[in-house]
PDB file of N, CA and C in Angstrom:
ATOM      1  N   GLY A   1      15.348  63.586 141.429  1.00  0.00           N
ATOM      2  CA  GLY A   1      16.348  64.020 142.101  1.00  0.00           C
ATOM      3  C   GLY A   1      16.393  63.947 143.058  1.00  0.00           C
ATOM      4  N   ARG A   2      17.357  64.311 143.369  1.00  0.00           N
ATOM      5  CA  ARG A   2      18.052  64.093 145.031  1.00  0.00           C
ATOM      6  C   ARG A   2      17.153  65.789 145.899  1.00  0.00           C
ATOM      7  N   THR A   3      17.525  66.023 144.902  1.00  0.00           N
ATOM      8  CA  THR A   3      17.074  68.195 145.068  1.00  0.00           C
ATOM      9  C   THR A   3      15.327  67.585 145.703  1.00  0.00           C
ATOM     10  N   LEU A   4      14.578  66.343 145.448  1.00  0.00           N
ATOM     11  CA  LEU A   4      13.190  66.178 145.857  1.00  0.00           C
ATOM     12  C   LEU A   4      13.150  66.027 147.744  1.00  0.00           C
ATOM     13  N   GLU A   5      14.230  64.284 147.160  1.00  0.00           N
ATOM     14  CA  GLU A   5      14.042  64.151 148.009  1.00  0.00           C
ATOM     15  C   GLU A   5      15.062  64.825 149.253  1.00  0.00           C
ATOM     16  N   LEU A   6      16.397  65.891 149.158  1.00  0.00           N
ATOM     17  CA  LEU A   6      15.855  66.939 150.509  1.00  0.00           C
ATOM     18  C   LEU A   6      15.171  67.931 150.832  1.00  0.00           C
ATOM     19  N   TRP A   7      14.050  67.452 149.560  1.00  0.00           N
ATOM     20  CA  TRP A   7      13.371  68.748 150.393  1.00  0.00           C
ATOM     21  C   TRP A   7      11.570  67.567 151.173  1.00  0.00           C
ATOM     22  N   ILE A   8      11.821  66.938 150.554  1.00  0.00           N
ATOM     23  CA  ILE A   8      10.953  65.007 151.664  1.00  0.00           C
ATOM     24  C   ILE A   8      11.561  65.544 153.084  1.00  0.00           C
ATOM     25  N   ASP A   9      12.731  65.808 152.682  1.00  0.00           N
ATOM     26  CA  ASP A   9      14.183  65.544 154.335  1.00  0.00           C
ATOM     27  C   ASP A   9      13.480  66.853 155.521  1.00  0.00           C
ATOM     28  N   ARG A  10      13.653  68.123 154.151  1.00  0.00           N
ATOM     29  CA  ARG A  10      12.664  69.123 155.120  1.00  0.00           C
ATOM     30  C   ARG A  10      11.190  69.223 155.645  1.00  0.00           C
ATOM     31  N   LEU A  11      10.307  68.122 155.013  1.00  0.00           N
ATOM     32  CA  LEU A  11       8.686  68.382 154.499  1.00  0.00           C
ATOM     33  C   LEU A  11       8.200  67.089 156.506  1.00  0.00           C
ATOM     34  N   ALA A  12       9.903  66.266 156.430  1.00  0.00           N
ATOM     35  CA  ALA A  12       9.438  65.371 157.295  1.00  0.00           C
ATOM     36  C   ALA A  12       9.942  66.177 158.744  1.00  0.00           C
ATOM     37  N   LEU A  13      10.669  66.962 158.550  1.00  0.00           N
ATOM     38  CA  LEU A  13      11.323  67.733 159.661  1.00  0.00           C
ATOM     39  C   LEU A  13       9.998  68.445 160.379  1.00  0.00           C
ATOM     40  N   ALA A  14       9.496  69.446 159.290  1.00  0.00           N
ATOM     41  CA  ALA A  14       8.634  70.389 159.745  1.00  0.00           C
ATOM     42  C   ALA A  14       7.414  69.245 160.376  1.00  0.00           C
ATOM     43  N   GLU A  15       6.699  68.678 159.580  1.00  0.00           N
ATOM     44  CA  GLU A  15       6.191  67.848 159.719  1.00  0.00           C
ATOM     45  C   GLU A  15       5.570  67.300 161.690  1.00  0.00           C
ATOM     46  N   SER A  16       7.321  66.811 161.944  1.00  0.00           N
ATOM     47  CA  SER A  16       6.571  65.749 162.927  1.00  0.00           C
ATOM     48  C   SER A  16       8.632  65.632 163.875  1.00  0.00           C
ATOM     49  N   GLY A  17       8.717  67.080 163.095  1.00  0.00           N
ATOM     50  CA  GLY A  17      10.910  66.870 163.741  1.00  0.00           C
ATOM     51  C   GLY A  17      11.495  65.482 163.246  1.00  0.00           C
ATOM     52  N   ASN A  18      11.081  65.109 162.116  1.00  0.00           N
ATOM     53  CA  ASN A  18      11.468  63.799 161.675  1.00  0.00           C
ATOM     54  C   ASN A  18      10.870  62.499 162.813  1.00  0.00           C
ATOM     55  N   ARG A  19       9.867  62.525 163.090  1.00  0.00           N
ATOM     56  CA  ARG A  19       9.380  61.419 164.704  1.00  0.00           C
ATOM     57  C   ARG A  19       9.226  60.060 163.656  1.00  0.00           C
ATOM     58  N   ALA A  20       9.220  59.390 163.993  1.00  0.00           N
ATOM     59  CA  ALA A  20       8.489  57.712 163.210  1.00  0.00           C
ATOM     60  C   ALA A  20       7.418  57.511 164.102  1.00  0.00           C
ATOM     61  N   ARG A  21       7.750  57.736 165.434  1.00  0.00           N
ATOM     62  CA  ARG A  21       6.323  57.652 165.585  1.00  0.00           C
ATOM     63  C   ARG A  21       5.306  58.048 166.203  1.00  0.00           C
ATOM     64  N   LEU A  22       5.200  59.227 165.756  1.00  0.00           N
ATOM     65  CA  LEU A  22       4.492  60.196 166.297  1.00  0.00           C
ATOM     66  C   LEU A  22       3.550  60.513 166.065  1.00  0.00           C
ATOM     67  N   VAL A  23       1.724  59.891 166.569  1.00  0.00           N
ATOM     68  CA  VAL A  23       0.745  60.596 166.174  1.00  0.00           C
ATOM     69  C   VAL A  23       0.379  61.712 166.664  1.00  0.00           C
ATOM     70  N   HIS A  24      -0.536  61.971 165.629  1.00  0.00           N
ATOM     71  CA  HIS A  24      -1.026  63.475 166.270  1.00  0.00           C
ATOM     72  C   HIS A  24      -2.369  63.348 165.499  1.00  0.00           C
ATOM     73  N   ARG A  25      -3.696  64.344 166.349  1.00  0.00           N
ATOM     74  CA  ARG A  25      -4.692  64.716 166.195  1.00  0.00           C
ATOM     75  C   ARG A  25      -4.934  65.734 165.469  1.00  0.00           C
ATOM     76  N   ASP A  26      -5.679  66.105 163.906  1.00  0.00           N
ATOM     77  CA  ASP A  26      -5.744  67.295 163.866  1.00  0.00           C
ATOM     78  C   ASP A  26      -6.812  68.029 164.003  1.00  0.00           C
ATOM     79  N   ARG A  27      -6.888  70.132 164.290  1.00  0.00           N
ATOM     80  CA  ARG A  27      -7.844  70.918 164.010  1.00  0.00           C
ATOM     81  C   ARG A  27      -9.688  69.754 163.452  1.00  0.00           C
ATOM     82  N   ASP A  28      -9.377  69.105 162.171  1.00  0.00           N
ATOM     83  CA  ASP A  28     -10.098  67.872 162.118  1.00  0.00           C
ATOM     84  C   ASP A  28     -10.116  67.496 162.572  1.00  0.00           C
ATOM     85  N   GLY A  29      -9.731  67.376 163.750  1.00  0.00           N
ATOM     86  CA  GLY A  29     -10.215  65.661 164.103  1.00  0.00           C
ATOM     87  C   GLY A  29      -9.505  64.138 163.741  1.00  0.00           C
ATOM     88  N   GLN A  30      -9.019  64.258 162.973  1.00  0.00           N
ATOM     89  CA  GLN A  30      -7.917  62.628 162.079  1.00  0.00           C
ATOM     90  C   GLN A  30      -6.814  62.978 163.104  1.00  0.00           C
ATOM     91  N   LEU A  31      -6.363  61.748 162.275  1.00  0.00           N
ATOM     92  CA  LEU A  31      -4.833  61.469 163.022  1.00  0.00           C
ATOM     93  C   LEU A  31      -3.789  61.343 162.073  1.00  0.00           C
ATOM     94  N   TYR A  32      -2.903  61.516 163.123  1.00  0.00           N
ATOM     95  CA  TYR A  32      -1.978  61.394 161.105  1.00  0.00           C
ATOM     96  C   TYR A  32      -0.832  60.857 162.184  1.00  0.00           C
ATOM     97  N   TYR A  33       0.053  60.231 161.441  1.00  0.00           N
ATOM     98  CA  TYR A  33       0.860  59.503 161.782  1.00  0.00           C
ATOM     99  C   TYR A  33       2.559  59.812 160.944  1.00  0.00           C
ATOM    100  N   GLY A  34       3.455  59.660 161.876  1.00  0.00           N
ATOM    101  CA  GLY A  34       4.441  59.003 161.233  1.00  0.00           C
ATOM    102  C   GLY A  34       5.505  60.426 160.760  1.00  0.00           C
ATOM    103  N   CYS A  35       6.815  60.498 160.096  1.00  0.00           N
ATOM    104  CA  CYS A  35       7.369  61.396 160.283  1.00  0.00           C
ATOM    105  C   CYS A  35       6.544  62.837 160.007  1.00  0.00           C
ATOM    106  N   LEU A  36       6.386  61.887 158.049  1.00  0.00           N
ATOM    107  CA  LEU A  36       5.191  62.797 156.924  1.00  0.00           C
ATOM    108  C   LEU A  36       3.862  63.137 157.299  1.00  0.00           C
ATOM    109  N   GLN A  37       3.420  62.436 158.347  1.00  0.00           N
ATOM    110  CA  GLN A  37       2.267  62.716 158.732  1.00  0.00           C
ATOM    111  C   GLN A  37       1.090  62.356 158.044  1.00  0.00           C
ATOM    112  N   PHE A  38       0.854  61.244 157.656  1.00  0.00           N
ATOM    113  CA  PHE A  38       0.079  60.264 156.813  1.00  0.00           C
ATOM    114  C   PHE A  38      -0.880  59.915 157.718  1.00  0.00           C
ATOM    115  N   HIS A  39      -2.285  60.695 156.889  1.00  0.00           N
ATOM    116  CA  HIS A  39      -3.707  59.584 157.107  1.00  0.00           C
ATOM    117  C   HIS A  39      -3.277  58.554 156.679  1.00  0.00           C
ATOM    118  N   ALA A  40      -4.412  57.671 158.184  1.00  0.00           N
ATOM    119  CA  ALA A  40      -4.187  56.177 157.174  1.00  0.00           C
ATOM    120  C   ALA A  40      -4.674  56.376 156.078  1.00  0.00           C
ATOM    121  N   LYS A  41      -5.941  56.165 155.336  1.00  0.00           N
ATOM    122  CA  LYS A  41      -6.217  56.489 154.220  1.00  0.00           C
ATOM    123  C   LYS A  41      -5.579  57.129 153.191  1.00  0.00           C
ATOM    124  N   THR A  42      -4.934  58.168 154.027  1.00  0.00           N
ATOM    125  CA  THR A  42      -4.282  58.536 152.363  1.00  0.00           C
ATOM    126  C   THR A  42      -2.874  57.161 152.394  1.00  0.00           C
ATOM    127  N   PHE A  43      -2.825  57.031 153.054  1.00  0.00           N
ATOM    128  CA  PHE A  43      -1.828  56.194 153.528  1.00  0.00           C
ATOM    129  C   PHE A  43      -1.705  55.097 152.303  1.00  0.00           C
ATOM    130  N   ARG A  44      -2.545  54.106 152.820  1.00  0.00           N
ATOM    131  CA  ARG A  44      -3.671  52.624 152.210  1.00  0.00           C
ATOM    132  C   ARG A  44      -3.392  53.363 150.750  1.00  0.00           C
ATOM    133  N   VAL A  45      -3.896  54.351 150.335  1.00  0.00           N
ATOM    134  CA  VAL A  45      -4.433  54.003 148.735  1.00  0.00           C
ATOM    135  C   VAL A  45      -3.205  55.021 148.323  1.00  0.00           C
ATOM    136  N   TYR A  46      -2.765  55.884 148.275  1.00  0.00           N
ATOM    137  CA  TYR A  46      -1.161  55.295 147.590  1.00  0.00           C
ATOM    138  C   TYR A  46      -0.093  54.145 148.222  1.00  0.00           C
ATOM    139  N   VAL A  47      -0.140  53.756 149.258  1.00  0.00           N
ATOM    140  CA  VAL A  47       0.812  52.217 148.446  1.00  0.00           C
ATOM    141  C   VAL A  47      -0.056  51.487 148.267  1.00  0.00           C
ATOM    142  N   ARG A  48      -1.222  50.929 147.476  1.00  0.00           N
ATOM    143  CA  ARG A  48      -1.765  50.226 146.950  1.00  0.00           C
ATOM    144  C   ARG A  48      -1.582  50.435 145.812  1.00  0.00           C
ATOM    145  N   ARG A  49      -1.060  51.569 145.494  1.00  0.00           N
ATOM    146  CA  ARG A  49      -1.233  52.444 144.564  1.00  0.00           C
ATOM    147  C   ARG A  49      -0.240  52.021 143.219  1.00  0.00           C
ATOM    148  N   PHE A  50       0.208  52.500 144.185  1.00  0.00           N
ATOM    149  CA  PHE A  50       2.301  52.112 144.250  1.00  0.00           C
ATOM    150  C   PHE A  50       2.591  50.812 144.287  1.00  0.00           C
ATOM    151  N   HIS A  51       1.911  49.832 144.047  1.00  0.00           N
ATOM    152  CA  HIS A  51       2.045  47.986 144.200  1.00  0.00           C
ATOM    153  C   HIS A  51       3.494  47.915 145.700  1.00  0.00           C
ATOM    154  N   LEU A  52       3.330  48.789 146.122  1.00  0.00           N
ATOM    155  CA  LEU A  52       4.934  48.636 147.856  1.00  0.00           C
ATOM    156  C   LEU A  52       4.471  47.319 148.462  1.00  0.00           C
ATOM    157  N   LEU A  53       3.553  46.918 148.475  1.00  0.00           N
ATOM    158  CA  LEU A  53       2.973  45.727 149.352  1.00  0.00           C
ATOM    159  C   LEU A  53       2.328  45.381 148.910  1.00  0.00           C
ATOM    160  N   PRO A  54       2.312  44.785 148.329  1.00  0.00           N
ATOM    161  CA  PRO A  54       1.022  43.445 147.405  1.00  0.00           C
ATOM    162  C   PRO A  54       0.719  42.194 147.473  1.00  0.00           C
ATOM    163  N   THR A  55       1.174  41.678 149.065  1.00  0.00           N
ATOM    164  CA  THR A  55       0.999  40.922 150.303  1.00  0.00           C
ATOM    165  C   THR A  55       0.908  41.441 151.108  1.00  0.00           C
ATOM    166  N   SER A  56       0.400  42.815 151.339  1.00  0.00           N
ATOM    167  CA  SER A  56      -0.204  42.671 153.080  1.00  0.00           C
ATOM    168  C   SER A  56      -1.257  42.813 153.596  1.00  0.00           C
ATOM    169  N   SER A  57      -1.471  42.399 155.120  1.00  0.00           N
ATOM    170  CA  SER A  57      -2.391  42.788 155.194  1.00  0.00           C
ATOM    171  C   SER A  57      -2.826  44.667 155.670  1.00  0.00           C
ATOM    172  N   ARG A  58      -3.967  44.308 155.659  1.00  0.00           N
ATOM    173  CA  ARG A  58      -4.722  46.437 155.866  1.00  0.00           C
ATOM    174  C   ARG A  58      -3.606  46.498 157.365  1.00  0.00           C
ATOM    175  N   ALA A  59      -3.594  45.728 159.239  1.00  0.00           N
ATOM    176  CA  ALA A  59      -2.572  45.741 159.677  1.00  0.00           C
ATOM    177  C   ALA A  59      -0.975  45.916 159.627  1.00  0.00           C
ATOM    178  N   GLU A  60      -0.858  44.777 158.877  1.00  0.00           N
ATOM    179  CA  GLU A  60       0.324  44.714 158.113  1.00  0.00           C
ATOM    180  C   GLU A  60       0.818  46.154 157.991  1.00  0.00           C
ATOM    181  N   MET A  61       0.211  46.506 156.482  1.00  0.00           N
ATOM    182  CA  MET A  61       0.797  48.036 155.645  1.00  0.00           C
ATOM    183  C   MET A  61       1.115  49.235 157.027  1.00  0.00           C
ATOM    184  N   MET A  62      -0.733  48.539 158.056  1.00  0.00           N
ATOM    185  CA  MET A  62      -0.422  50.178 159.117  1.00  0.00           C
ATOM    186  C   MET A  62       0.474  50.065 160.190  1.00  0.00           C
ATOM    187  N   ASN A  63       1.687  48.791 160.274  1.00  0.00           N
ATOM    188  CA  ASN A  63       2.634  48.777 160.626  1.00  0.00           C
ATOM    189  C   ASN A  63       4.066  49.458 159.887  1.00  0.00           C
ATOM    190  N   ARG A  64       4.430  49.519 158.940  1.00  0.00           N
ATOM    191  CA  ARG A  64       4.547  50.226 158.268  1.00  0.00           C
ATOM    192  C   ARG A  64       4.153  51.593 158.184  1.00  0.00           C
ATOM    193  N   ILE A  65       3.045  52.047 158.777  1.00  0.00           N
ATOM    194  CA  ILE A  65       3.048  53.871 158.238  1.00  0.00           C
ATOM    195  C   ILE A  65       3.973  54.264 159.459  1.00  0.00           C
ATOM    196  N   TYR A  66       5.146  53.509 160.921  1.00  0.00           N
ATOM    197  CA  TYR A  66       5.454  53.609 161.337  1.00  0.00           C
ATOM    198  C   TYR A  66       7.089  53.779 160.873  1.00  0.00           C
ATOM    199  N   ASP A  67       7.272  53.342 159.804  1.00  0.00           N
ATOM    200  CA  ASP A  67       8.447  53.228 158.922  1.00  0.00           C
ATOM    201  C   ASP A  67       8.803  54.636 157.757  1.00  0.00           C
ATOM    202  N   CYS A  68       9.833  55.415 158.631  1.00  0.00           N
ATOM    203  CA  CYS A  68      10.173  56.698 157.615  1.00  0.00           C
ATOM    204  C   CYS A  68      10.458  56.367 156.812  1.00  0.00           C
ATOM    205  N   ALA A  69      11.511  56.144 156.587  1.00  0.00           N
ATOM    206  CA  ALA A  69      11.885  55.288 154.738  1.00  0.00           C
ATOM    207  C   ALA A  69      10.852  56.120 154.562  1.00  0.00           C
ATOM    208  N   PHE A  70       9.689  54.617 154.680  1.00  0.00           N
ATOM    209  CA  PHE A  70       8.562  53.562 153.542  1.00  0.00           C
ATOM    210  C   PHE A  70       8.230  55.021 152.986  1.00  0.00           C
ATOM    211  N   GLN A  71       7.896  55.651 154.666  1.00  0.00           N
ATOM    212  CA  GLN A  71       7.118  57.432 154.846  1.00  0.00           C
ATOM    213  C   GLN A  71       7.681  58.101 153.197  1.00  0.00           C
ATOM    214  N   LYS A  72       8.807  58.327 153.438  1.00  0.00           N
ATOM    215  CA  LYS A  72       9.562  59.651 152.571  1.00  0.00           C
ATOM    216  C   LYS A  72       9.369  57.953 150.999  1.00  0.00           C
ATOM    217  N   ARG A  73      10.253  57.004 150.965  1.00  0.00           N
ATOM    218  CA  ARG A  73       9.779  56.758 149.884  1.00  0.00           C
ATOM    219  C   ARG A  73       8.514  56.990 148.970  1.00  0.00           C
ATOM    220  N   LEU A  74       7.531  56.806 149.569  1.00  0.00           N
ATOM    221  CA  LEU A  74       6.103  56.679 149.097  1.00  0.00           C
ATOM    222  C   LEU A  74       5.276  58.431 148.874  1.00  0.00           C
ATOM    223  N   ALA A  75       6.511  59.318 149.538  1.00  0.00           N
ATOM    224  CA  ALA A  75       6.136  60.159 148.951  1.00  0.00           C
ATOM    225  C   ALA A  75       6.746  60.777 147.250  1.00  0.00           C
ATOM    226  N   LEU A  76       7.711  59.739 148.041  1.00  0.00           N
ATOM    227  CA  LEU A  76       8.663  60.553 146.803  1.00  0.00           C
ATOM    228  C   LEU A  76       8.149  60.326 145.355  1.00  0.00           C
ATOM    229  N   LEU A  77       7.601  58.575 145.308  1.00  0.00           N
ATOM    230  CA  LEU A  77       6.526  58.431 144.266  1.00  0.00           C
ATOM    231  C   LEU A  77       5.092  58.794 144.108  1.00  0.00           C
ATOM    232  N   MET A  78       4.906  59.884 145.077  1.00  0.00           N
ATOM    233  CA  MET A  78       3.690  59.965 144.939  1.00  0.00           C
ATOM    234  C   MET A  78       3.172  61.974 144.244  1.00  0.00           C
ATOM    235  N   ILE A  79       4.479  62.598 144.193  1.00  0.00           N
ATOM    236  CA  ILE A  79       5.139  63.681 144.060  1.00  0.00           C
ATOM    237  C   ILE A  79       5.988  63.144 142.395  1.00  0.00           C
ATOM    238  N   ARG A  80       7.079  62.338 141.984  1.00  0.00           N
ATOM    239  CA  ARG A  80       6.490  62.127 140.956  1.00  0.00           C
ATOM    240  C   ARG A  80       6.106  61.703 139.971  1.00  0.00           C
ATOM    241  N   ASP A  81       5.054  60.973 140.253  1.00  0.00           N
ATOM    242  CA  ASP A  81       3.225  60.482 139.630  1.00  0.00           C
ATOM    243  C   ASP A  81       2.789  61.917 139.449  1.00  0.00           C
ATOM    244  N   ASP A  82       2.357  62.973 140.394  1.00  0.00           N
ATOM    245  CA  ASP A  82       1.629  63.632 140.357  1.00  0.00           C
ATOM    246  C   ASP A  82       2.257  64.923 141.052  1.00  0.00           C
ATOM    247  N   PRO A  83       2.574  65.945 140.743  1.00  0.00           N
ATOM    248  CA  PRO A  83       3.838  67.018 140.848  1.00  0.00           C
ATOM    249  C   PRO A  83       2.538  67.211 142.097  1.00  0.00           C
ATOM    250  N   GLU A  84       1.425  67.619 141.962  1.00  0.00           N
ATOM    251  CA  GLU A  84       0.236  68.208 143.083  1.00  0.00           C
ATOM    252  C   GLU A  84       0.276  67.932 143.975  1.00  0.00           C
ATOM    253  N   ASN A  85       0.397  66.041 144.068  1.00  0.00           N
ATOM    254  CA  ASN A  85       0.757  65.877 145.401  1.00  0.00           C
ATOM    255  C   ASN A  85       1.050  66.713 146.645  1.00  0.00           C
ATOM    256  N   TRP A  86       1.567  67.120 146.188  1.00  0.00           N
ATOM    257  CA  TRP A  86       2.247  68.077 147.870  1.00  0.00           C
ATOM    258  C   TRP A  86       1.475  68.518 148.599  1.00  0.00           C
ATOM    259  N   LYS A  87       0.081  68.930 147.602  1.00  0.00           N
ATOM    260  CA  LYS A  87      -0.824  69.370 148.585  1.00  0.00           C
ATOM    261  C   LYS A  87      -2.114  68.375 149.507  1.00  0.00           C
ATOM    262  N   HIS A  88      -1.176  67.494 149.749  1.00  0.00           N
ATOM    263  CA  HIS A  88      -1.795  65.994 150.918  1.00  0.00           C
ATOM    264  C   HIS A  88      -0.856  67.024 152.616  1.00  0.00           C
ATOM    265  N   TRP A  89       0.183  67.612 151.820  1.00  0.00           N
ATOM    266  CA  TRP A  89       0.939  68.173 153.037  1.00  0.00           C
ATOM    267  C   TRP A  89       0.841  70.607 153.120  1.00  0.00           C
ATOM    268  N   ARG A  90       0.153  70.540 153.102  1.00  0.00           N
ATOM    269  CA  ARG A  90      -0.400  72.569 152.046  1.00  0.00           C
ATOM    270  C   ARG A  90      -0.286  72.784 153.013  1.00  0.00           C
ATOM    271  N   ARG A  91      -0.293  72.728 154.539  1.00  0.00           N
ATOM    272  CA  ARG A  91      -0.237  74.293 155.790  1.00  0.00           C
ATOM    273  C   ARG A  91       1.813  73.781 155.549  1.00  0.00           C
ATOM    274  N   THR A  92       1.695  73.601 155.558  1.00  0.00           N
ATOM    275  CA  THR A  92       3.583  72.494 156.136  1.00  0.00           C
ATOM    276  C   THR A  92       4.455  72.986 154.899  1.00  0.00           C
ATOM    277  N   VAL A  93       3.420  73.210 153.141  1.00  0.00           N
ATOM    278  CA  VAL A  93       4.369  74.126 153.063  1.00  0.00           C
ATOM    279  C   VAL A  93       4.292  75.109 151.971  1.00  0.00           C
ATOM    280  N   GLU A  94       3.204  75.341 151.987  1.00  0.00           N
ATOM    281  CA  GLU A  94       2.445  76.828 152.348  1.00  0.00           C
ATOM    282  C   GLU A  94       3.062  77.683 153.229  1.00  0.00           C
ATOM    283  N   LYS A  95       3.350  77.433 153.946  1.00  0.00           N
ATOM    284  CA  LYS A  95       3.550  78.213 155.868  1.00  0.00           C
ATOM    285  C   LYS A  95       5.134  77.783 155.796  1.00  0.00           C
ATOM    286  N   ARG A  96       6.451  76.846 155.524  1.00  0.00           N
ATOM    287  CA  ARG A  96       6.932  76.501 156.423  1.00  0.00           C
ATOM    288  C   ARG A  96       8.106  75.884 155.546  1.00  0.00           C
ATOM    289  N   VAL A  97       8.040  75.327 154.715  1.00  0.00           N
ATOM    290  CA  VAL A  97       8.968  74.739 154.216  1.00  0.00           C
ATOM    291  C   VAL A  97       8.874  75.545 151.992  1.00  0.00           C
ATOM    292  N   GLY A  98       7.870  75.669 151.465  1.00  0.00           N
ATOM    293  CA  GLY A  98       7.832  76.021 150.456  1.00  0.00           C
ATOM    294  C   GLY A  98       8.208  75.042 149.325  1.00  0.00           C
ATOM    295  N   MET A  99       6.786  75.473 148.238  1.00  0.00           N
ATOM    296  CA  MET A  99       7.106  74.323 147.121  1.00  0.00           C
ATOM    297  C   MET A  99       7.438  73.597 146.865  1.00  0.00           C
ATOM    298  N   PRO A 100       7.811  72.328 146.413  1.00  0.00           N
ATOM    299  CA  PRO A 100       8.478  71.408 145.626  1.00  0.00           C
ATOM    300  C   PRO A 100       9.586  71.587 144.473  1.00  0.00           C
ATOM    301  N   PRO A 101      10.715  71.083 144.094  1.00  0.00           N
ATOM    302  CA  PRO A 101      11.378  71.393 142.992  1.00  0.00           C
ATOM    303  C   PRO A 101      10.965  71.050 142.947  1.00  0.00           C
ATOM    304  N   ALA A 102      10.990  72.428 140.711  1.00  0.00           N
ATOM    305  CA  ALA A 102      10.517  72.180 139.336  1.00  0.00           C
ATOM    306  C   ALA A 102      10.764  70.914 139.542  1.00  0.00           C
ATOM    307  N   ASP A 103      11.389  69.786 139.965  1.00  0.00           N
ATOM    308  CA  ASP A 103      12.779  68.912 138.753  1.00  0.00           C
ATOM    309  C   ASP A 103      11.724  67.592 139.674  1.00  0.00           C
ATOM    310  N   ALA A 104      10.881  67.662 140.329  1.00  0.00           N
ATOM    311  CA  ALA A 104      10.000  66.642 141.850  1.00  0.00           C
ATOM    312  C   ALA A 104       9.532  65.810 140.225  1.00  0.00           C
ATOM    313  N   ASP A 105       9.879  66.566 139.385  1.00  0.00           N
ATOM    314  CA  ASP A 105       9.010  64.551 137.408  1.00  0.00           C
ATOM    315  C   ASP A 105      10.177  63.849 136.812  1.00  0.00           C
ATOM    316  N   GLN A 106      10.908  64.169 137.645  1.00  0.00           N
ATOM    317  CA  GLN A 106      12.212  63.209 137.708  1.00  0.00           C
ATOM    318  C   GLN A 106      12.638  62.228 137.530  1.00  0.00           C
TER     319      GLN A 106
END
């Protein structure tokens, strides 16, 4: 439902201030990209799993990591596929935005 989309909007605001081009090195030393601060490998795994860019090279795929609407669509698919996928944003969810709505599987 729309409530999950609104939750993802709040998540992006908390993660990055909704900034599509933000790149952040976390305390684990890893780089996180875009408005939802995806790790590159996580982004690629889920883009492939949902066949979102079936003919794209890795470089083309990584260009899309800066597309906020694309990241939000991916997050929506991830949480609808498995509601436990909120854990990719565990710290932000637990400390700032709260759990995704229960209708995430709708």
